[in-house]
mmCIF file of C-alpha atoms in Angstrom:
data_model
loop_
_atom_site.group_PDB
_atom_site.id
_atom_site.type_symbol
_atom_site.label_atom_id
_atom_site.label_comp_id
_atom_site.label_asym_id
_atom_site.label_seq_id
_atom_site.Cartn_x
_atom_site.Cartn_y
_atom_site.Cartn_z
ATOM 1 C CA MET I 20 36.284 3.366 -36.182
ATOM 2 C CA ALA I 21 37.733 6.784 -35.381
ATOM 3 C CA PRO I 22 38.260 8.764 -38.268
ATOM 4 C CA HIS I 23 41.591 10.218 -37.402
ATOM 5 C CA PRO I 24 44.867 8.977 -35.566
ATOM 6 C CA ALA I 25 44.505 8.906 -31.832
ATOM 7 C CA ASN I 26 46.600 11.836 -30.429
ATOM 8 C CA LEU I 27 44.744 12.752 -26.954
ATOM 9 C CA ILE I 28 45.031 11.149 -23.716
ATOM 10 C CA ALA I 29 43.858 12.107 -20.253
ATOM 11 C CA LYS I 30 46.443 13.880 -18.299
ATOM 12 C CA LEU I 31 46.023 12.128 -14.976
ATOM 13 C CA CYS I 32 44.428 9.005 -13.790
ATOM 14 C CA ARG I 33 43.874 9.201 -10.002
ATOM 15 C CA LEU I 34 43.683 5.374 -9.946
ATOM 16 C CA GLY I 35 46.913 4.988 -11.449
ATOM 17 C CA ILE I 36 45.634 3.173 -14.581
ATOM 18 C CA ALA I 37 46.914 4.327 -18.099
ATOM 19 C CA GLY I 38 44.565 6.101 -20.072
ATOM 20 C CA SER I 39 43.178 5.148 -23.530
ATOM 21 C CA PHE I 40 43.983 7.292 -26.342
ATOM 22 C CA PHE I 41 41.367 9.009 -28.759
ATOM 23 C CA CYS I 42 41.448 11.183 -31.587
ATOM 24 C CA ALA I 43 39.477 14.015 -30.520
ATOM 25 C CA GLN I 44 36.974 14.988 -27.759
ATOM 26 C CA GLU I 45 33.752 14.945 -30.117
ATOM 27 C CA CYS I 46 34.728 11.533 -31.315
ATOM 28 C CA PHE I 47 35.287 10.370 -27.723
ATOM 29 C CA LYS I 48 31.801 11.572 -26.597
ATOM 30 C CA SER I 49 29.936 10.034 -29.466
ATOM 31 C CA ALA I 50 31.021 6.760 -28.468
ATOM 32 C CA PHE I 51 29.071 7.197 -24.998
ATOM 33 C CA LEU I 52 25.267 7.885 -25.524
ATOM 34 C CA PHE I 53 24.684 8.163 -21.946
ATOM 35 C CA ASN I 54 25.715 11.528 -20.203
ATOM 36 C CA PRO I 55 24.501 11.770 -16.849
ATOM 37 C CA PHE I 56 25.673 15.299 -16.606
ATOM 38 C CA ASP I 57 23.682 16.776 -19.612
ATOM 39 C CA ASN I 58 19.934 16.974 -18.874
ATOM 40 C CA TYR I 59 20.133 14.147 -16.553
ATOM 41 C CA ALA I 60 16.898 12.259 -16.588
ATOM 42 C CA PHE I 61 16.065 11.674 -12.800
ATOM 43 C CA THR I 62 13.960 8.703 -12.026
ATOM 44 C CA GLY I 63 12.001 10.499 -8.919
ATOM 45 C CA THR I 64 11.655 13.833 -7.333
ATOM 46 C CA VAL I 65 14.785 13.651 -5.098
ATOM 47 C CA ARG I 66 17.344 16.182 -6.027
ATOM 48 C CA PRO I 67 20.749 17.088 -4.742
ATOM 49 C CA VAL I 68 21.141 20.194 -2.938
ATOM 50 C CA TYR I 69 24.397 22.051 -3.124
ATOM 51 C CA PRO I 70 26.779 23.139 -2.130
ATOM 52 C CA LEU I 71 28.320 20.382 -0.316
ATOM 53 C CA SER I 72 29.771 21.121 3.198
ATOM 54 C CA PRO I 73 33.844 21.124 3.663
ATOM 55 C CA ARG I 74 35.295 17.877 3.886
ATOM 56 C CA ARG I 75 35.386 16.807 7.672
ATOM 57 C CA ILE I 76 38.504 16.595 9.661
ATOM 58 C CA ILE I 77 40.100 13.391 11.021
ATOM 59 C CA PRO I 78 42.403 13.700 14.079
ATOM 60 C CA PRO I 79 45.951 12.754 13.482
ATOM 61 C CA GLU I 80 45.948 10.315 16.148
ATOM 62 C CA ILE I 81 43.112 8.075 14.371
ATOM 63 C CA PRO I 82 44.606 5.253 12.265
ATOM 64 C CA ARG I 83 43.735 5.635 8.524
ATOM 65 C CA PRO I 84 43.090 3.046 5.761
ATOM 66 C CA ASP I 85 45.488 3.301 2.754
ATOM 67 C CA TYR I 86 43.188 5.497 0.467
ATOM 68 C CA ALA I 87 42.525 8.191 3.275
ATOM 69 C CA GLU I 88 45.092 10.623 1.625
ATOM 70 C CA ASP I 89 45.068 10.141 -2.226
ATOM 71 C CA GLY I 90 41.404 8.207 -2.657
ATOM 72 C CA VAL I 91 43.293 5.008 -3.805
ATOM 73 C CA PRO I 92 42.348 1.678 -2.153
ATOM 74 C CA HIS I 93 46.144 0.393 -3.040
ATOM 75 C CA SER I 94 45.636 -2.813 -0.937
ATOM 76 C CA GLU I 95 42.269 -3.524 -2.538
ATOM 77 C CA MET I 96 43.670 -3.286 -6.095
ATOM 78 C CA ARG I 97 46.292 -5.976 -5.609
ATOM 79 C CA ARG I 98 45.942 -9.312 -7.066
ATOM 80 C CA GLU I 99 46.176 -10.958 -3.787
ATOM 81 C CA ALA I 100 42.999 -8.851 -2.500
ATOM 82 C CA LEU I 101 40.872 -11.167 -4.866
ATOM 83 C CA ALA I 102 41.328 -14.049 -2.361
ATOM 84 C CA ILE I 103 39.046 -14.433 0.407
ATOM 85 C CA LYS I 104 40.945 -14.387 3.376
ATOM 86 C CA ILE I 105 39.785 -16.702 6.313
ATOM 87 C CA LEU I 106 40.152 -14.991 9.762
ATOM 88 C CA THR I 107 41.804 -16.488 12.599
ATOM 89 C CA PRO I 108 39.763 -16.582 15.882
ATOM 90 C CA GLU I 109 41.532 -13.500 17.265
ATOM 91 C CA GLU I 110 40.832 -11.759 13.809
ATOM 92 C CA GLN I 111 37.260 -12.638 14.115
ATOM 93 C CA GLU I 112 36.771 -11.204 17.499
ATOM 94 C CA SER I 113 38.306 -7.913 16.343
ATOM 95 C CA MET I 114 35.847 -7.870 13.688
ATOM 96 C CA ARG I 115 32.736 -8.392 15.784
ATOM 97 C CA ALA I 116 34.237 -5.626 17.933
ATOM 98 C CA VAL I 117 34.403 -3.084 14.767
ATOM 99 C CA CYS I 118 30.989 -4.517 13.890
ATOM 100 C CA LYS I 119 29.486 -3.683 17.391
ATOM 101 C CA LEU I 120 30.779 0.000 17.289
ATOM 102 C CA ALA I 121 29.374 0.435 13.795
ATOM 103 C CA ARG I 122 26.030 -1.070 14.948
ATOM 104 C CA GLU I 123 25.843 1.718 17.548
ATOM 105 C CA ILE I 124 26.722 4.546 15.211
ATOM 106 C CA LEU I 125 24.329 3.568 12.919
ATOM 107 C CA ASP I 126 21.267 3.339 15.766
ATOM 108 C CA ILE I 127 22.562 6.687 16.957
ATOM 109 C CA ALA I 128 22.064 8.199 13.373
ATOM 110 C CA ALA I 129 18.826 6.387 12.902
ATOM 111 C CA ALA I 130 17.514 8.138 16.141
ATOM 112 C CA ALA I 131 18.340 11.385 14.554
ATOM 113 C CA ILE I 132 16.163 10.883 11.725
ATOM 114 C CA ARG I 133 13.153 13.214 11.416
ATOM 115 C CA PRO I 134 11.551 15.583 9.007
ATOM 116 C CA GLY I 135 13.507 18.872 8.556
ATOM 117 C CA ILE I 136 16.965 17.418 9.296
ATOM 118 C CA THR I 137 19.632 17.447 6.364
ATOM 119 C CA THR I 138 21.493 14.345 5.255
ATOM 120 C CA ASP I 139 24.565 16.608 5.875
ATOM 121 C CA GLU I 140 23.619 16.716 9.662
ATOM 122 C CA ILE I 141 23.381 13.222 9.702
ATOM 123 C CA ASP I 142 26.617 12.953 8.267
ATOM 124 C CA ALA I 143 28.349 15.230 10.780
ATOM 125 C CA LEU I 144 26.707 13.140 13.371
ATOM 126 C CA VAL I 145 28.038 9.853 12.026
ATOM 127 C CA HIS I 146 31.659 11.396 11.631
ATOM 128 C CA GLU I 147 31.519 12.653 15.366
ATOM 129 C CA GLU I 148 30.522 9.271 16.752
ATOM 130 C CA THR I 149 33.197 7.258 14.696
ATOM 131 C CA ILE I 150 35.861 9.707 15.942
ATOM 132 C CA LYS I 151 34.784 9.285 19.555
ATOM 133 C CA ARG I 152 35.103 5.296 19.083
ATOM 134 C CA GLY I 153 38.766 5.689 17.545
ATOM 135 C CA GLY I 154 37.474 4.817 14.268
ATOM 136 C CA TYR I 155 37.806 6.041 10.769
ATOM 137 C CA PRO I 156 34.676 6.730 8.557
ATOM 138 C CA SER I 157 35.243 4.379 5.743
ATOM 139 C CA PRO I 158 33.538 5.882 2.989
ATOM 140 C CA LEU I 159 35.756 9.453 3.366
ATOM 141 C CA ASN I 160 37.627 9.586 0.222
ATOM 142 C CA TYR I 161 37.145 6.165 -0.848
ATOM 143 C CA ARG I 162 37.678 6.660 -4.457
ATOM 144 C CA GLU I 163 37.156 10.378 -3.535
ATOM 145 C CA PHE I 164 33.779 9.977 -1.800
ATOM 146 C CA PRO I 165 33.315 13.323 -0.144
ATOM 147 C CA LYS I 166 31.357 12.141 3.013
ATOM 148 C CA SER I 167 31.688 9.725 6.050
ATOM 149 C CA VAL I 168 28.294 8.026 5.502
ATOM 150 C CA CYS I 169 25.859 7.224 2.648
ATOM 151 C CA THR I 170 22.398 8.682 2.911
ATOM 152 C CA SER I 171 20.126 7.137 0.149
ATOM 153 C CA VAL I 172 16.483 8.835 -0.002
ATOM 154 C CA ASN I 173 13.402 7.362 -1.743
ATOM 155 C CA GLU I 174 14.426 6.216 -5.276
ATOM 156 C CA VAL I 175 18.313 6.691 -4.668
ATOM 157 C CA VAL I 176 19.446 3.129 -4.665
ATOM 158 C CA CYS I 177 22.658 3.482 -2.604
ATOM 159 C CA HIS I 178 25.673 5.448 -2.016
ATOM 160 C CA GLY I 179 23.769 8.794 -1.723
ATOM 161 C CA ILE I 180 26.181 11.675 -0.998
ATOM 162 C CA PRO I 181 24.572 13.713 2.277
ATOM 163 C CA ASP I 182 23.900 17.021 0.996
ATOM 164 C CA GLN I 183 21.576 20.201 2.177
ATOM 165 C CA ARG I 184 18.241 18.350 1.241
ATOM 166 C CA LYS I 185 16.071 18.269 4.210
ATOM 167 C CA LEU I 186 14.388 14.989 4.755
ATOM 168 C CA GLU I 187 10.455 15.320 4.333
ATOM 169 C CA GLU I 188 7.360 13.592 5.914
ATOM 170 C CA GLY I 189 6.773 10.425 3.988
ATOM 171 C CA ASP I 190 10.336 9.714 2.705
ATOM 172 C CA ILE I 191 12.428 6.554 3.323
ATOM 173 C CA ILE I 192 16.130 6.796 3.950
ATOM 174 C CA ASN I 193 18.676 4.190 3.761
ATOM 175 C CA LEU I 194 21.710 4.887 6.177
ATOM 176 C CA ASP I 195 24.959 2.894 5.010
ATOM 177 C CA VAL I 196 27.663 3.003 7.817
ATOM 178 C CA SER I 197 31.099 1.932 7.592
ATOM 179 C CA LEU I 198 33.829 1.970 10.086
ATOM 180 C CA TYR I 199 37.428 1.300 9.779
ATOM 181 C CA ARG I 200 39.512 0.314 13.301
ATOM 182 C CA GLU I 201 42.308 -1.818 13.951
ATOM 183 C CA GLY I 202 42.750 -2.894 10.320
ATOM 184 C CA PHE I 203 39.093 -4.100 9.947
ATOM 185 C CA HIS I 204 36.289 -2.341 8.077
ATOM 186 C CA ALA I 205 32.591 -2.903 9.313
ATOM 187 C CA ASP I 206 29.818 -2.030 6.797
ATOM 188 C CA LEU I 207 26.162 -2.222 7.446
ATOM 189 C CA ASN I 208 22.960 -0.551 6.446
ATOM 190 C CA GLU I 209 19.293 -0.210 7.263
ATOM 191 C CA THR I 210 16.459 1.722 5.924
ATOM 192 C CA TYR I 211 14.200 3.753 7.743
ATOM 193 C CA PRO I 212 10.753 5.967 7.716
ATOM 194 C CA VAL I 213 10.710 9.552 7.810
ATOM 195 C CA GLY I 214 7.558 10.197 9.753
ATOM 196 C CA LYS I 215 4.562 8.507 8.296
ATOM 197 C CA ILE I 216 5.253 6.604 5.326
ATOM 198 C CA SER I 217 3.121 5.073 2.541
ATOM 199 C CA GLU I 218 1.956 1.409 2.754
ATOM 200 C CA GLU I 219 4.110 0.934 -0.481
ATOM 201 C CA SER I 220 7.123 2.146 1.317
ATOM 202 C CA GLN I 221 6.082 0.056 4.376
ATOM 203 C CA LYS I 222 5.711 -3.021 2.223
ATOM 204 C CA LEU I 223 9.480 -2.481 0.684
ATOM 205 C CA ILE I 224 10.996 -2.231 3.896
ATOM 206 C CA ARG I 225 9.215 -5.327 5.474
ATOM 207 C CA THR I 226 9.821 -7.521 2.498
ATOM 208 C CA THR I 227 13.624 -6.394 2.169
ATOM 209 C CA ARG I 228 14.025 -7.288 5.778
ATOM 210 C CA LYS I 229 12.271 -10.703 5.178
ATOM 211 C CA CYS I 230 14.775 -11.408 2.348
ATOM 212 C CA LEU I 231 17.660 -10.290 4.545
ATOM 213 C CA ASP I 232 16.686 -12.647 7.410
ATOM 214 C CA ALA I 233 16.309 -15.533 5.056
ATOM 215 C CA ALA I 234 19.773 -15.161 3.628
ATOM 216 C CA ILE I 235 21.258 -14.906 7.162
ATOM 217 C CA ALA I 236 19.580 -18.185 8.303
ATOM 218 C CA MET I 237 21.516 -20.017 5.288
ATOM 219 C CA CYS I 238 24.841 -18.404 6.162
ATOM 220 C CA LYS I 239 27.123 -21.403 7.477
ATOM 221 C CA PRO I 240 30.341 -23.357 6.238
ATOM 222 C CA GLY I 241 29.567 -24.675 2.715
ATOM 223 C CA THR I 242 27.020 -22.274 1.458
ATOM 224 C CA LEU I 243 27.540 -20.699 -1.661
ATOM 225 C CA PHE I 244 27.349 -16.899 -2.289
ATOM 226 C CA ARG I 245 25.005 -17.529 -5.271
ATOM 227 C CA ASP I 246 22.642 -19.385 -3.036
ATOM 228 C CA LEU I 247 22.122 -16.229 -0.929
ATOM 229 C CA GLY I 248 21.300 -14.586 -4.020
ATOM 230 C CA LYS I 249 18.628 -17.028 -4.995
ATOM 231 C CA VAL I 250 16.796 -17.161 -1.632
ATOM 232 C CA MET I 251 16.688 -13.194 -1.731
#
């Protein structure tokens, strides 16, 4: 229980959610034992390398998702967004077209992977290739994410932010490419070796692929989401 009446509140919530009152900063901080910004305990050897490059520019003619300017996915937050939409045959074709473009971009980015390249350089490549195809890189400014692709190296599980770190021989890197075009988002990712990798890393990639293939084989009308998780 707070020792004093609550009289402080965050000045601004970027997501438009009403803030919670707390009586004092120390009282607020004492309720949260985990602080990732104070002596953060990294689980591996990967470290962010700053500064980040400036936010990349989107040409004005490129259609944008609703969060492009303020970082807030307004349509996603509406109650009706919780319902799963059944796409029409025409919408399915549009979705397939967007997914094919995203696959092209992922393959181009994967071909650039090598020791010495930075994840920021990969981000620049993904951004450029997305714009060439008339798309918007979905991660950019989604809830203020600063980059156009997610690059997760080694122990980084997902949604890694591209920075100035150079890839090293023996790394593995997950590229997560998302593309918005004609009202649809494509989202796909894959993990790649950087040069020669360890047997442990090779096994991780092989096993993950087997899990994915087993789940894809189950995808048909009537399959429950939870059953995909079981087989994986």
